[in-house]
Amino acid sequence: MEWVSLFVAGLFEVVGVVGMNRIKRDNDVKAYLLFGIGIVFSFLCLSFAMRSLPMGTAYAIWTGIGTAGGALVGMLFFGESHDWRRILCIGMVLVAAVGLKLIS
């Protein structure tokens, strides 16, 4: 259950990042709500996961999911670069997160 919670925490981190991007673009109440909800639920799920997972592993995977997810959302929905080198680096982040899961 802690791994599911960690994965959900990473997804909510992406929601928070999208909210942050919307604050930059729109600067309205909905953007602030999206940011706040994403960050609060992300930290709640991360803290639940860290009850049984080592802090270093949980934090690395959480940031990896957030980093890769934020970059993918940026490419898919906000017109950011689709450069193959960028995609390669995102893939390496995901491989590192999976590697941490396998050795934990």
Short mmCIF file of C-alpha atoms in Angstrom, two decimals:
data_model
loop_
_atom_site.label_atom_id
_atom_site.label_comp_id
_atom_site.label_asym_id
_atom_site.label_seq_id
_atom_site.Cartn_x
_atom_site.Cartn_y
_atom_site.Cartn_z
CA MET A 1 0.00 0.00 0.00
CA GLU A 2 2.91 2.35 0.67
CA TRP A 3 4.09 2.09 -2.94
CA VAL A 4 0.61 2.99 -4.20
CA SER A 5 0.56 5.94 -1.82
CA LEU A 6 3.98 7.02 -3.09
CA PHE A 7 2.84 6.79 -6.72
CA VAL A 8 -0.31 8.81 -5.93
CA ALA A 9 1.87 11.36 -4.11
CA GLY A 10 3.93 11.75 -7.28
CA LEU A 11 0.78 12.23 -9.37
CA PHE A 12 -0.51 14.90 -6.98
CA GLU A 13 2.88 16.59 -7.23
CA VAL A 14 2.28 16.84 -10.97
CA VAL A 15 -1.14 18.37 -10.24
CA GLY A 16 0.58 20.94 -8.03
CA VAL A 17 3.09 21.75 -10.77
CA VAL A 18 0.27 22.20 -13.28
CA GLY A 19 -1.41 24.53 -10.80
CA MET A 20 1.84 26.46 -10.46
CA ASN A 21 2.03 26.80 -14.23
CA ARG A 22 -1.59 28.01 -14.35
CA ILE A 23 -0.82 30.59 -11.65
CA LYS A 24 1.94 31.90 -13.89
CA ARG A 25 -0.38 32.06 -16.91
CA ASP A 26 -3.84 32.89 -15.50
CA ASN A 27 -3.27 34.01 -11.89
CA ASP A 28 -6.83 33.17 -10.82
CA VAL A 29 -8.43 31.43 -7.82
CA LYS A 30 -8.81 28.09 -9.65
CA ALA A 31 -5.09 27.98 -10.34
CA TYR A 32 -4.28 28.61 -6.68
CA LEU A 33 -6.78 25.91 -5.61
CA LEU A 34 -5.28 23.42 -8.06
CA PHE A 35 -1.80 24.19 -6.77
CA GLY A 36 -2.84 23.95 -3.11
CA ILE A 37 -4.80 20.72 -3.52
CA GLY A 38 -1.97 19.12 -5.47
CA ILE A 39 0.73 20.02 -2.99
CA VAL A 40 -1.28 19.20 0.16
CA PHE A 41 -2.41 15.76 -1.07
CA SER A 42 1.06 15.08 -2.45
CA PHE A 43 2.69 15.66 0.93
CA LEU A 44 -0.04 13.72 2.77
CA CYS A 45 0.46 10.68 0.54
CA LEU A 46 4.25 11.03 0.75
CA SER A 47 4.15 11.16 4.53
CA PHE A 48 1.94 8.03 4.60
CA ALA A 49 4.37 6.20 2.30
CA MET A 50 7.33 7.23 4.43
CA ARG A 51 5.87 5.42 7.44
CA SER A 52 7.25 2.19 6.02
CA LEU A 53 9.59 3.19 3.17
CA PRO A 54 13.08 4.59 3.72
CA MET A 55 13.12 8.38 3.46
CA GLY A 56 15.78 8.53 0.75
CA THR A 57 14.02 6.01 -1.48
CA ALA A 58 10.59 7.57 -1.01
CA TYR A 59 11.83 11.08 -1.66
CA ALA A 60 13.85 10.10 -4.74
CA ILE A 61 10.93 8.24 -6.29
CA TRP A 62 8.47 11.01 -5.39
CA THR A 63 10.62 13.66 -7.04
CA GLY A 64 11.28 11.35 -10.00
CA ILE A 65 7.58 10.86 -10.65
CA GLY A 66 7.00 14.58 -10.25
CA THR A 67 9.90 15.50 -12.52
CA ALA A 68 9.00 13.06 -15.27
CA GLY A 69 5.28 13.71 -14.94
CA GLY A 70 5.71 17.48 -15.01
CA ALA A 71 7.88 17.24 -18.11
CA LEU A 72 5.42 14.91 -19.87
CA VAL A 73 2.44 17.14 -19.04
CA GLY A 74 4.41 20.13 -20.29
CA MET A 75 5.11 18.38 -23.58
CA LEU A 76 1.58 17.02 -24.03
CA PHE A 77 -0.53 19.98 -22.89
CA PHE A 78 1.61 23.12 -22.78
CA GLY A 79 3.56 22.91 -26.04
CA GLU A 80 6.99 22.34 -24.54
CA SER A 81 9.83 20.86 -26.60
CA HIS A 82 9.60 17.20 -27.75
CA ASP A 83 13.35 16.96 -28.32
CA TRP A 84 14.53 13.33 -28.26
CA ARG A 85 17.27 14.20 -25.76
CA ARG A 86 14.67 15.54 -23.37
CA ILE A 87 12.61 12.37 -23.72
CA LEU A 88 15.77 10.27 -23.19
CA CYS A 89 16.52 12.13 -19.94
CA ILE A 90 12.93 11.67 -18.73
CA GLY A 91 13.27 7.97 -19.51
CA MET A 92 16.47 7.80 -17.45
CA VAL A 93 14.66 9.42 -14.50
CA LEU A 94 11.92 6.79 -14.75
CA VAL A 95 14.45 3.95 -15.04
CA ALA A 96 16.23 5.25 -11.93
CA ALA A 97 12.92 5.36 -10.01
CA VAL A 98 12.09 1.79 -11.04
CA GLY A 99 15.62 0.72 -10.09
CA LEU A 100 15.19 2.19 -6.63
CA LYS A 101 11.90 0.31 -6.26
CA LEU A 102 13.55 -2.96 -7.29
CA ILE A 103 16.43 -2.72 -4.82
CA SER A 104 14.32 -1.42 -1.90
#
